Tab-separated table of C-alpha atoms in Angstrom:
chain	number	residue	atom	x	y	z
V	1119	MET	CA	-33.936	-14.281	19.419
V	1120	ALA	CA	-36.839	-16.440	19.801
V	1121	GLU	CA	-38.618	-16.257	22.402
V	1122	CYS	CA	-40.136	-19.690	23.472
V	1123	GLY	CA	-38.241	-19.994	27.140
V	1124	GLU	CA	-35.235	-23.022	26.726
V	1125	CYS	CA	-34.308	-22.839	22.797
V	1126	GLY	CA	-31.939	-22.665	20.270
V	1127	PRO	CA	-31.375	-20.256	18.017
V	1128	GLY	CA	-33.197	-18.850	15.143
V	1129	TYR	CA	-37.180	-19.842	15.475
V	1130	LYS	CA	-39.445	-23.126	15.764
V	1131	THR	CA	-40.897	-22.119	11.923
V	1132	PRO	CA	-40.106	-19.779	8.978
V	1133	LEU	CA	-44.338	-18.315	10.314
V	1134	ASP	CA	-42.772	-17.921	13.907
V	1135	ALA	CA	-39.760	-16.169	11.953
V	1136	MET	CA	-41.648	-13.688	10.529
V	1137	LYS	CA	-42.734	-12.942	14.035
V	1138	GLY	CA	-39.170	-11.632	15.384
V	1139	PRO	CA	-38.209	-8.586	16.523
V	1140	ARG	CA	-37.208	-5.436	13.666
V	1141	GLU	CA	-34.036	-5.128	12.399
V	1142	LYS	CA	-32.304	-2.805	13.783
V	1143	ILE	CA	-28.020	-3.307	12.774
V	1144	ILE	CA	-27.116	-4.545	9.578
V	1145	TYR	CA	-23.350	-6.491	8.330
V	1146	LEU	CA	-21.858	-5.810	5.051
V	1147	PRO	CA	-18.542	-6.789	3.513
V	1148	CYS	CA	-17.184	-4.237	1.368
V	1149	ILE	CA	-14.534	-5.078	-0.706
V	1150	TYR	CA	-11.820	-3.206	-2.404
V	1151	ARG	CA	-9.550	-4.689	-4.750
V	1152	ASN	CA	-9.715	-3.617	-7.979
V	1153	THR	CA	-10.170	0.033	-6.132
V	1154	GLY	CA	-6.908	1.237	-6.945
V	1155	ILE	CA	-6.962	1.350	-2.791
V	1156	ASN	CA	-4.523	-1.203	-1.535
V	1157	LYS	CA	-6.462	-1.300	1.940
V	1158	PRO	CA	-7.818	-4.487	3.382
V	1159	ASP	CA	-11.884	-5.675	3.149
V	1160	TYR	CA	-14.394	-4.919	6.298
V	1161	LEU	CA	-16.728	-5.990	7.575
V	1162	ALA	CA	-19.658	-2.964	8.177
V	1163	THR	CA	-21.873	-2.453	10.544
V	1164	VAL	CA	-24.144	-0.361	9.639
V	1165	ASP	CA	-27.607	1.361	11.975
V	1166	VAL	CA	-31.087	0.603	10.652
V	1167	ASP	CA	-32.684	1.693	13.575
V	1168	PRO	CA	-34.420	4.440	12.349
V	1169	GLU	CA	-35.538	5.504	15.746
V	1170	SER	CA	-31.999	5.877	16.424
V	1171	PRO	CA	-29.798	9.041	15.620
V	1172	CYS	CA	-26.686	6.688	13.759
V	1173	TYR	CA	-29.482	6.421	11.187
V	1174	SER	CA	-28.084	4.559	7.923
V	1175	GLN	CA	-24.760	5.015	8.677
V	1176	VAL	CA	-21.338	2.440	9.329
V	1177	ILE	CA	-21.291	2.510	13.026
V	1178	HIS	CA	-18.338	0.269	12.900
V	1179	ARG	CA	-15.534	-1.423	10.324
V	1180	LEU	CA	-14.071	-4.784	11.527
V	1181	PRO	CA	-10.365	-4.849	9.236
V	1182	MET	CA	-9.206	-8.112	8.085
V	1183	PRO	CA	-5.420	-9.218	8.457
V	1184	ASN	CA	-4.884	-9.429	4.332
V	1185	VAL	CA	-5.148	-7.353	0.757
V	1186	ASN	CA	-7.097	-8.327	-1.428
V	1187	ASP	CA	-8.754	-11.325	-0.212
V	1188	GLU	CA	-12.883	-10.691	-2.368
V	1189	LEU	CA	-15.338	-10.677	0.561
V	1190	HIS	CA	-18.193	-11.925	-0.982
V	1191	HIS	CA	-20.900	-14.102	0.905
V	1192	SER	CA	-20.928	-14.514	4.230
V	1193	GLY	CA	-22.803	-17.278	6.934
V	1194	TRP	CA	-23.933	-18.322	10.538
V	1195	ASN	CA	-22.395	-20.542	12.778
V	1196	THR	CA	-25.991	-21.962	13.819
V	1197	CYS	CA	-29.286	-20.316	12.849
V	1198	SER	CA	-32.839	-22.473	12.881
V	1199	SER	CA	-31.694	-25.824	11.835
V	1200	SER	CA	-31.057	-25.931	15.216
V	1201	PHE	CA	-33.581	-24.875	16.303
V	1202	GLY	CA	-34.530	-26.655	19.729
V	1203	ASP	CA	-30.525	-27.275	20.551
V	1204	VAL	CA	-29.803	-25.008	23.277
V	1205	SER	CA	-26.144	-25.768	23.442
V	1206	LYS	CA	-25.982	-23.905	19.959
V	1207	LYS	CA	-25.651	-20.346	19.845
V	1208	ARG	CA	-25.870	-17.823	16.690
V	1209	ASN	CA	-22.574	-15.762	17.229
V	1210	ARG	CA	-19.950	-16.256	13.987
V	1211	LEU	CA	-20.071	-14.894	11.496
V	1212	ILE	CA	-18.681	-16.328	8.983
V	1213	LEU	CA	-16.675	-14.528	5.743
V	1214	PRO	CA	-15.226	-17.051	2.888
V	1215	SER	CA	-13.237	-14.777	0.801
V	1216	LEU	CA	-13.819	-15.750	-3.006
V	1217	ILE	CA	-10.427	-14.733	-4.470
V	1218	SER	CA	-8.303	-15.926	-1.686
V	1219	SER	CA	-9.756	-18.310	-0.585
V	1220	ARG	CA	-9.320	-17.351	3.244
V	1221	ILE	CA	-12.095	-17.734	5.628
V	1222	TYR	CA	-12.863	-15.519	8.209
V	1223	VAL	CA	-15.142	-16.746	12.188
V	1224	VAL	CA	-16.358	-13.531	13.189
V	1225	ASP	CA	-17.273	-12.632	16.579
V	1226	VAL	CA	-20.492	-11.154	16.399
V	1227	GLY	CA	-21.582	-12.968	20.369
V	1228	THR	CA	-19.763	-10.316	22.523
V	1229	ASP	CA	-20.406	-6.691	20.763
V	1230	ILE	CA	-23.464	-7.058	18.184
V	1231	ARG	CA	-22.859	-3.416	17.131
V	1232	ALA	CA	-19.131	-3.931	16.609
V	1233	PRO	CA	-17.843	-8.025	15.862
V	1234	ARG	CA	-14.071	-8.811	16.297
V	1235	LEU	CA	-11.957	-11.103	14.290
V	1236	TYR	CA	-12.095	-14.365	15.636
V	1237	LYS	CA	-10.413	-16.999	14.382
V	1238	VAL	CA	-8.864	-17.348	10.008
V	1239	ILE	CA	-8.654	-20.592	8.430
V	1240	GLU	CA	-6.019	-20.342	5.840
V	1241	PRO	CA	-6.560	-21.092	1.963
V	1242	VAL	CA	-3.924	-24.047	2.566
V	1243	ASP	CA	-5.829	-25.736	4.867
V	1244	VAL	CA	-8.306	-25.765	2.317
V	1245	TYR	CA	-7.257	-27.056	-0.556
V	1246	TRP	CA	-4.438	-29.976	1.463
V	1247	LYS	CA	-7.399	-30.908	3.237
V	1248	CYS	CA	-10.293	-30.610	0.485
V	1249	SER	CA	-8.648	-29.703	-2.435
V	1250	LEU	CA	-11.160	-27.267	-2.845
V	1251	ALA	CA	-10.681	-23.104	-3.661
V	1252	ASN	CA	-12.641	-20.211	-4.422
V	1253	PRO	CA	-15.335	-20.502	-1.568
V	1254	HIS	CA	-19.208	-18.659	-1.563
V	1255	THR	CA	-22.060	-19.978	0.104
V	1256	THR	CA	-22.422	-20.984	4.244
V	1257	HIS	CA	-24.771	-22.084	4.880
V	1258	CYS	CA	-25.367	-23.835	9.026
V	1259	LEU	CA	-26.148	-27.528	9.470
V	1260	GLY	CA	-28.869	-28.841	11.418
V	1261	ASN	CA	-25.946	-31.525	12.939
V	1262	GLY	CA	-23.991	-28.728	14.424
V	1263	GLU	CA	-21.428	-28.611	11.409
V	1264	ILE	CA	-20.854	-25.505	8.678
V	1265	MET	CA	-20.454	-26.185	4.434
V	1266	ILE	CA	-18.912	-23.877	2.470
V	1267	SER	CA	-19.495	-24.392	-1.635
V	1268	ALA	CA	-16.849	-24.141	-3.523
V	1269	ILE	CA	-16.382	-23.136	-7.010
V	1270	GLY	CA	-12.797	-23.961	-8.001
V	1271	ASP	CA	-9.518	-25.746	-7.205
V	1272	PRO	CA	-6.083	-24.862	-6.290
V	1273	THR	CA	-5.229	-24.201	-9.124
V	1274	GLY	CA	-7.882	-22.449	-10.295
V	1275	ASN	CA	-9.652	-24.401	-12.762
V	1276	GLY	CA	-14.024	-25.634	-12.270
V	1277	LYS	CA	-14.907	-27.625	-9.479
V	1278	GLY	CA	-18.125	-28.751	-7.769
V	1279	GLY	CA	-17.654	-29.224	-3.914
V	1280	PHE	CA	-18.180	-28.876	-0.698
V	1281	ILE	CA	-16.278	-27.750	2.985
V	1282	LEU	CA	-17.294	-28.703	6.380
V	1283	LEU	CA	-15.857	-26.741	9.335
V	1284	ASP	CA	-16.043	-28.168	12.699
V	1285	GLY	CA	-19.101	-26.041	14.950
V	1286	GLU	CA	-17.465	-25.549	17.833
V	1287	THR	CA	-13.644	-25.267	15.917
V	1288	PHE	CA	-14.070	-24.028	13.218
V	1289	GLU	CA	-11.388	-26.162	11.627
V	1290	VAL	CA	-11.754	-27.419	8.477
V	1291	LYS	CA	-13.032	-31.260	9.132
V	1292	GLY	CA	-12.418	-32.208	4.572
V	1293	ASN	CA	-15.796	-32.301	1.888
V	1294	TRP	CA	-19.256	-32.558	2.221
V	1295	GLU	CA	-19.192	-34.343	-0.302
V	1296	LYS	CA	-18.761	-38.514	-1.311
V	1297	GLY	CA	-17.453	-40.632	-4.610
V	1298	ASN	CA	-15.294	-40.315	-7.635
V	1299	LYS	CA	-18.517	-37.642	-8.941
V	1300	THR	CA	-18.855	-34.661	-8.928
V	1301	PRO	CA	-20.085	-31.342	-11.243
V	1302	ALA	CA	-17.412	-29.511	-12.380
V	1303	LEU	CA	-18.458	-26.269	-11.303
V	1304	GLY	CA	-19.847	-25.062	-8.265
V	1305	TYR	CA	-21.310	-21.508	-7.053
V	1306	ASP	CA	-24.310	-21.303	-5.017
V	1307	PHE	CA	-26.738	-24.775	-2.487
V	1308	TRP	CA	-29.532	-25.103	-0.668
V	1309	TYR	CA	-30.844	-28.252	1.057
V	1310	GLN	CA	-34.152	-29.741	1.730
V	1311	PRO	CA	-33.607	-32.729	3.957
V	1312	ARG	CA	-37.094	-33.999	4.356
V	1313	HIS	CA	-36.618	-34.747	0.959
V	1314	ASN	CA	-33.045	-36.018	0.572
V	1315	VAL	CA	-31.605	-33.889	-1.394
V	1316	LEU	CA	-29.759	-30.697	-1.876
V	1317	MET	CA	-29.111	-28.408	-4.899
V	1318	SER	CA	-26.084	-26.676	-6.266
V	1319	THR	CA	-25.515	-24.374	-9.253
V	1320	GLU	CA	-22.781	-23.191	-11.022
V	1321	TRP	CA	-21.307	-19.953	-11.958
V	1322	GLY	CA	-17.817	-20.664	-14.403
V	1323	VAL	CA	-14.307	-21.431	-13.534
V	1324	PRO	CA	-12.215	-19.244	-11.941
V	1325	LYS	CA	-9.465	-18.173	-12.919
V	1326	ILE	CA	-11.795	-17.293	-16.039
V	1327	PHE	CA	-14.386	-15.107	-14.474
V	1328	ALA	CA	-11.626	-13.034	-11.888
V	1329	ASN	CA	-11.315	-10.537	-14.305
V	1330	GLY	CA	-13.895	-9.710	-15.745
V	1331	PHE	CA	-16.540	-11.527	-18.383
V	1332	ASN	CA	-15.290	-12.310	-21.869
V	1333	PRO	CA	-18.879	-13.794	-23.881
V	1334	ALA	CA	-16.824	-16.066	-26.295
V	1335	ASP	CA	-16.284	-18.115	-22.841
V	1336	LEU	CA	-19.370	-19.360	-23.143
V	1337	LYS	CA	-19.076	-21.413	-26.072
V	1338	LYS	CA	-16.095	-22.832	-24.435
V	1339	GLY	CA	-17.946	-24.347	-21.174
V	1340	HIS	CA	-16.388	-21.949	-18.672
V	1341	TYR	CA	-19.578	-20.575	-16.849
V	1342	GLY	CA	-22.663	-22.482	-15.559
V	1343	ARG	CA	-25.753	-24.408	-16.868
V	1344	TYR	CA	-26.669	-26.607	-14.687
V	1345	ILE	CA	-28.035	-27.429	-11.790
V	1346	ASN	CA	-27.231	-30.134	-9.814
V	1347	MET	CA	-28.960	-32.133	-7.974
V	1348	TRP	CA	-27.394	-34.306	-3.928
V	1349	ASP	CA	-28.307	-37.168	-1.902
V	1350	TRP	CA	-28.241	-35.321	1.200
V	1351	THR	CA	-27.996	-38.940	3.249
V	1352	THR	CA	-25.426	-40.135	1.595
V	1353	HIS	CA	-23.197	-36.530	-0.301
V	1354	THR	CA	-23.000	-38.145	-3.376
V	1355	TYR	CA	-24.042	-36.774	-6.953
V	1356	LEU	CA	-27.077	-37.538	-8.014
V	1357	GLN	CA	-27.995	-35.415	-11.463
V	1358	SER	CA	-27.860	-32.341	-13.957
V	1359	ILE	CA	-30.044	-30.303	-14.968
V	1360	ASP	CA	-29.716	-28.583	-17.822
V	1361	LEU	CA	-31.312	-24.917	-18.288
V	1362	GLY	CA	-28.749	-23.387	-21.106
V	1363	GLU	CA	-25.439	-22.328	-22.773
V	1364	ASP	CA	-26.266	-19.079	-21.787
V	1365	SER	CA	-28.295	-19.613	-18.850
V	1366	VAL	CA	-25.096	-18.998	-16.118
V	1367	PRO	CA	-27.515	-20.330	-12.788
V	1368	LEU	CA	-26.749	-18.403	-9.581
V	1369	GLU	CA	-28.981	-17.924	-6.741
V	1370	ILE	CA	-30.633	-20.420	-6.027
V	1371	ARG	CA	-34.145	-21.282	-2.722
V	1372	PHE	CA	-35.840	-23.682	-2.039
V	1373	LEU	CA	-39.561	-22.430	-0.922
V	1374	HIS	CA	-39.477	-21.637	2.956
V	1375	ASN	CA	-42.012	-24.570	4.138
V	1376	PRO	CA	-39.379	-27.402	4.527
V	1377	ASP	CA	-42.433	-30.413	3.386
V	1378	ALA	CA	-41.812	-27.287	0.386
V	1379	ALA	CA	-40.381	-30.156	-2.496
V	1380	GLU	CA	-39.744	-26.919	-4.929
V	1381	GLY	CA	-38.396	-23.309	-5.376
V	1382	TYR	CA	-36.464	-21.455	-8.536
V	1383	VAL	CA	-33.195	-20.982	-9.789
V	1384	GLY	CA	-32.531	-17.132	-11.665
V	1385	CYS	CA	-29.504	-17.746	-14.173
V	1386	ALA	CA	-28.529	-14.795	-14.801
V	1387	LEU	CA	-27.331	-14.569	-17.914
V	1388	SER	CA	-30.464	-15.493	-20.040
V	1389	SER	CA	-32.426	-13.659	-17.698
V	1390	ALA	CA	-34.571	-15.947	-16.527
V	1391	VAL	CA	-36.207	-17.827	-13.741
V	1392	HIS	CA	-36.670	-22.128	-13.484
V	1393	ARG	CA	-39.031	-23.246	-11.330
V	1394	PHE	CA	-37.328	-26.894	-9.777
V	1395	TYR	CA	-40.034	-29.270	-8.532
V	1396	LYS	CA	-40.199	-33.117	-7.448
V	1397	THR	CA	-42.303	-35.346	-10.007
V	1398	GLU	CA	-44.264	-38.402	-8.531
V	1399	LYS	CA	-41.783	-40.179	-9.715
V	1400	GLY	CA	-39.121	-38.867	-7.103
V	1401	THR	CA	-37.168	-37.567	-9.878
V	1402	TRP	CA	-36.303	-33.599	-10.054
V	1403	VAL	CA	-36.830	-31.155	-13.271
V	1404	THR	CA	-37.157	-27.993	-13.668
V	1405	GLU	CA	-40.161	-25.222	-16.095
V	1406	LYS	CA	-39.142	-21.956	-17.044
V	1407	VAL	CA	-41.700	-19.076	-15.312
V	1408	ILE	CA	-39.762	-15.815	-15.366
V	1409	GLN	CA	-38.254	-13.986	-18.605
V	1410	VAL	CA	-36.799	-11.076	-18.896
V	1411	PRO	CA	-36.719	-10.406	-22.225
V	1412	ASN	CA	-33.005	-8.571	-23.485
V	1413	LYS	CA	-32.889	-5.196	-25.059
V	1414	LYS	CA	-31.416	-4.421	-28.704
V	1415	VAL	CA	-28.424	-1.527	-27.577
V	1416	LYS	CA	-25.530	0.170	-29.427
V	1417	GLY	CA	-22.458	0.895	-26.443
V	1418	TRP	CA	-22.367	-2.614	-24.553
V	1419	LEU	CA	-20.433	-5.220	-24.685
V	1420	LEU	CA	-22.921	-7.176	-26.651
V	1421	PRO	CA	-25.691	-6.206	-29.584
V	1422	GLU	CA	-28.746	-7.691	-27.499
V	1423	MET	CA	-28.809	-6.613	-22.813
V	1424	PRO	CA	-29.824	-9.354	-21.519
V	1425	GLY	CA	-31.182	-8.206	-17.767
V	1426	LEU	CA	-28.811	-10.025	-15.688
V	1427	ILE	CA	-30.552	-11.298	-12.844
V	1428	THR	CA	-27.838	-11.752	-9.825
V	1429	ASP	CA	-29.707	-11.889	-6.992
V	1430	ILE	CA	-33.127	-13.760	-6.138
V	1431	LEU	CA	-34.747	-13.908	-2.568
V	1432	ILE	CA	-38.156	-16.163	-1.562
V	1433	SER	CA	-40.397	-14.158	1.251
V	1434	LEU	CA	-40.747	-16.336	4.464
V	1435	ASP	CA	-44.692	-17.165	3.643
V	1436	ASP	CA	-43.332	-18.117	0.393
V	1437	ARG	CA	-45.931	-15.431	-1.203
V	1438	PHE	CA	-43.691	-13.230	-3.096
V	1439	LEU	CA	-40.588	-13.891	-5.494
V	1440	TYR	CA	-37.856	-11.258	-6.013
V	1441	PHE	CA	-35.181	-10.534	-8.281
V	1442	SER	CA	-32.329	-7.626	-9.398
V	1443	ASN	CA	-31.351	-7.185	-12.786
V	1444	TRP	CA	-28.520	-5.528	-12.845
V	1445	ALA	CA	-27.779	-4.997	-16.282
V	1446	HIS	CA	-31.333	-3.220	-17.232
V	1447	GLY	CA	-31.314	-1.525	-13.451
V	1448	ASP	CA	-34.323	-2.577	-11.734
V	1449	LEU	CA	-35.843	-4.799	-9.362
V	1450	ARG	CA	-38.512	-6.307	-9.234
V	1451	GLN	CA	-41.819	-8.714	-6.950
V	1452	TYR	CA	-43.519	-11.679	-8.130
V	1453	ASP	CA	-47.176	-13.285	-6.711
V	1454	ILE	CA	-45.928	-16.768	-6.028
V	1455	SER	CA	-49.749	-17.786	-4.664
V	1456	ASN	CA	-49.743	-20.436	-7.615
V	1457	THR	CA	-45.768	-21.234	-7.765
V	1458	ARG	CA	-46.026	-22.338	-11.224
V	1459	LYS	CA	-47.361	-18.997	-12.877
V	1460	PRO	CA	-45.959	-16.010	-11.177
V	1461	LYS	CA	-47.069	-13.227	-11.655
V	1462	LEU	CA	-45.188	-9.213	-11.830
V	1463	VAL	CA	-46.854	-7.206	-8.844
V	1464	GLY	CA	-43.877	-4.329	-7.714
V	1465	GLN	CA	-40.864	-3.423	-9.988
V	1466	VAL	CA	-38.162	-0.065	-9.392
V	1467	PHE	CA	-35.689	1.114	-11.341
V	1468	LEU	CA	-32.232	1.909	-9.402
V	1469	GLY	CA	-29.545	2.400	-11.907
V	1470	GLY	CA	-28.122	0.399	-14.181
V	1471	SER	CA	-27.271	0.685	-17.855
V	1472	ILE	CA	-30.078	1.947	-20.153
V	1473	THR	CA	-30.613	5.640	-18.277
V	1474	ARG	CA	-30.926	8.584	-20.819
V	1475	GLY	CA	-28.044	9.857	-21.139
V	1476	GLY	CA	-26.022	7.195	-20.551
V	1477	PRO	CA	-23.040	5.348	-22.792
V	1478	VAL	CA	-25.819	2.508	-23.847
V	1479	THR	CA	-28.232	3.256	-26.417
V	1480	VAL	CA	-31.442	1.399	-26.907
V	1481	LEU	CA	-32.351	0.522	-29.799
V	1482	GLU	CA	-35.385	-1.757	-28.941
V	1483	ASP	CA	-36.588	-2.747	-26.134
V	1484	PRO	CA	-39.834	-4.757	-25.426
V	1485	GLU	CA	-40.797	-3.914	-22.096
V	1486	LEU	CA	-39.758	-0.106	-21.880
V	1487	GLN	CA	-41.980	2.582	-23.910
V	1488	CYS	CA	-38.775	5.415	-23.095
V	1489	PRO	CA	-36.138	4.892	-20.991
V	1490	PRO	CA	-35.336	5.108	-17.733
V	1491	GLU	CA	-33.992	8.406	-15.539
V	1492	PRO	CA	-31.136	8.062	-13.926
V	1493	PHE	CA	-31.524	6.844	-10.153
V	1494	VAL	CA	-30.904	10.320	-7.587
V	1495	ILE	CA	-30.993	9.576	-4.089
V	1496	LYS	CA	-31.028	12.218	-1.741
V	1497	GLY	CA	-28.326	14.401	-4.382
V	1498	LYS	CA	-26.763	10.994	-5.051
V	1499	LYS	CA	-26.510	9.043	-9.433
V	1500	VAL	CA	-26.468	6.021	-7.926
V	1501	ALA	CA	-23.494	4.029	-10.306
V	1502	GLY	CA	-24.522	0.507	-10.419
V	1503	GLY	CA	-27.566	-1.242	-11.208
V	1504	PRO	CA	-29.755	-2.897	-7.896
V	1505	GLN	CA	-27.711	-6.223	-6.909
V	1506	MET	CA	-28.066	-8.291	-3.522
V	1507	ILE	CA	-31.091	-8.361	-1.738
V	1508	GLN	CA	-32.446	-9.555	1.848
V	1509	LEU	CA	-35.475	-9.094	2.499
V	1510	SER	CA	-36.805	-7.821	6.762
V	1511	LEU	CA	-38.354	-10.867	8.782
V	1512	ASP	CA	-41.627	-9.190	8.046
V	1513	GLY	CA	-41.754	-8.244	4.686
V	1514	LYS	CA	-41.955	-5.581	4.427
V	1515	ARG	CA	-38.057	-3.702	3.876
V	1516	LEU	CA	-35.943	-4.919	0.970
V	1517	TYR	CA	-32.394	-3.463	1.454
V	1518	VAL	CA	-30.281	-3.582	-1.594
V	1519	THR	CA	-26.938	-3.211	-2.917
V	1520	THR	CA	-25.656	-2.042	-5.641
V	1521	SER	CA	-21.143	-3.928	-6.470
V	1522	LEU	CA	-21.788	-7.455	-8.333
V	1523	TYR	CA	-18.551	-8.484	-7.970
V	1524	SER	CA	-15.408	-6.404	-8.727
V	1525	GLY	CA	-13.716	-7.723	-11.465
V	1526	TRP	CA	-16.663	-6.985	-13.066
V	1527	ASP	CA	-18.283	-3.854	-11.509
V	1528	LYS	CA	-14.951	-2.246	-12.625
V	1529	GLN	CA	-16.107	-4.024	-16.325
V	1530	PHE	CA	-19.373	-2.832	-16.189
V	1531	TYR	CA	-20.007	-0.347	-13.742
V	1532	PRO	CA	-15.984	1.542	-13.594
V	1533	ASP	CA	-18.236	4.896	-12.598
V	1534	LEU	CA	-19.337	1.999	-9.195
V	1535	ILE	CA	-15.335	1.787	-8.791
V	1536	LYS	CA	-14.572	5.567	-8.040
V	1537	GLU	CA	-17.794	6.384	-6.463
V	1538	GLY	CA	-17.979	3.532	-4.400
V	1539	SER	CA	-21.663	1.686	-3.867
V	1540	VAL	CA	-24.096	2.844	-2.311
V	1541	MET	CA	-27.423	0.317	0.175
V	1542	LEU	CA	-31.582	1.286	-0.195
V	1543	GLN	CA	-34.062	0.510	1.124
V	1544	ILE	CA	-37.347	-0.260	-0.457
V	1545	ASP	CA	-40.996	-0.313	1.511
V	1546	VAL	CA	-43.196	-3.360	0.169
V	1547	ASP	CA	-46.417	-3.783	-0.292
V	1548	THR	CA	-47.208	-7.170	1.387
V	1549	GLU	CA	-50.626	-6.453	0.853
V	1550	LYS	CA	-51.366	-5.863	-2.779
V	1551	GLY	CA	-47.762	-6.191	-4.095
V	1552	GLY	CA	-46.045	-3.317	-4.808
V	1553	LEU	CA	-42.309	-1.699	-4.059
V	1554	ALA	CA	-40.972	1.891	-3.445
V	1555	VAL	CA	-38.008	3.891	-2.503
V	1556	ASN	CA	-37.331	5.176	1.261
V	1557	LYS	CA	-35.897	8.673	-0.079
V	1558	ASN	CA	-35.177	8.978	4.005
V	1559	PHE	CA	-32.126	6.145	3.467
V	1560	LEU	CA	-29.401	5.693	1.474
V	1561	VAL	CA	-26.050	4.303	2.951
V	1562	ASP	CA	-22.944	5.761	0.557
V	1563	PHE	CA	-20.261	3.696	0.370
V	1564	GLY	CA	-18.560	6.182	-1.894
V	1565	LYS	CA	-17.906	8.355	1.548
V	1566	GLU	CA	-15.674	5.570	3.498
V	1567	PRO	CA	-12.442	7.252	5.117
V	1568	HIS	CA	-10.099	4.951	3.128
V	1569	GLY	CA	-11.904	5.874	0.175
V	1570	PRO	CA	-14.936	4.379	-2.124
V	1571	VAL	CA	-15.627	0.978	-1.373
V	1572	LEU	CA	-17.370	-2.253	-2.364
V	1573	ALA	CA	-20.288	-4.042	-0.428
V	1574	HIS	CA	-21.961	-6.221	-1.054
V	1575	GLU	CA	-24.552	-8.828	0.692
V	1576	VAL	CA	-26.291	-8.208	3.430
V	1577	ARG	CA	-27.035	-9.856	7.224
V	1578	TYR	CA	-29.088	-9.338	9.496
V	1579	PRO	CA	-27.798	-10.873	13.391
V	1580	GLY	CA	-30.477	-12.877	14.209
V	1581	GLY	CA	-30.979	-14.489	10.456
V	1582	ASP	CA	-33.003	-13.746	7.795
V	1583	CYS	CA	-34.791	-15.568	4.332
V	1584	SER	CA	-31.156	-16.836	3.353
V	1585	SER	CA	-29.205	-17.501	5.677
V	1586	ASP	CA	-31.198	-19.781	7.216
V	1587	ILE	CA	-32.752	-23.162	6.278
V	1588	TRP	CA	-35.760	-25.291	8.774
V	1589	VAL	CA	-34.897	-28.714	8.531
């Protein structure tokens, strides 16, 4: 926490956050849905302190009281948006369930290393009070409320909207959005009050993507193609920007500087990163600044394999952009000192679908001379590809997990279901750029007590690059 005498949670500025203490433990949800193991998902606590005898080990597991929830992303009850409010504490982790629509509130304040369940918000509360379902991204708001984006409605159709929780009681208060106009789809979001804007993205129709990806559903409009702009003050939907039928824009990030009127969105299927920015006229526009070329292949779902950009991050000093290509298997670092012209400065392969000797044959590759070797660490051949990423506050360590979503893991990486996912740690060169695998760090979720499990998004108790927003 910030050392400033009397202050609220988090840090005053992103640059102050970079001076925060090194992470010692990590929380991440572990999913059993679609693995054939009929056990509840759980929240794992992992020791990441290199001085600890339990380094890179799971030291605690908090099982949920239900099965088949599909825990996914998580967020905080309060964060740096409430800095200065001494009445607030970052002591509850909000865990929405992507499939069951249940929302768990976890007490991480009583015992930081051994979280305990604090409250369960049942799906019926979300259905009746918001007419929403499939909650995804959680952000704390400066006014003390908690906001969660939704992907669908209670019948499994797509619907873009936001659930508001009371920050003290965790009761469902209703919808954040106002007015009759809303996007057809939802997914991730970020807000920037100084520019009176909230931006949201789109994945797909829940009942369509629930058990796998069918390319034919793109033509039917079942997958996202827009980023959506909202008026932060009035909570009304303003405009959308079309990024293309095959785009599927997922994670969206503003620069951390709260004065910044720009950011980036990663598009999974088109494997492009678009910069969005505010014009002098006050409108928002986009420009494509990174394109990962497809590879012509044999033995895969499509004749051309996209990189499948599934997660992106920006360092707290707004200098580097990171993203994962879940299908190709590489993790990338770009220098964004010139935000319009990102420069590739680091790349490492951590598995993927194009490795030598695998079921996919690469026929034509605009980037590589030969397929990468299978990724092996501590004697384990890693299944899947780099997916969720989280950067240390100082920007020097990048944590990576390999599971996207159980229904798609099962389709694209069946070995991942059988062997479980992993968490890796990548050392980052913050001077010139560059990525290198820490060969001493491996959390093998294939060796969990109840069998292989799928570990997903990483959170630090003190906040991180994708959970804190400065206002």
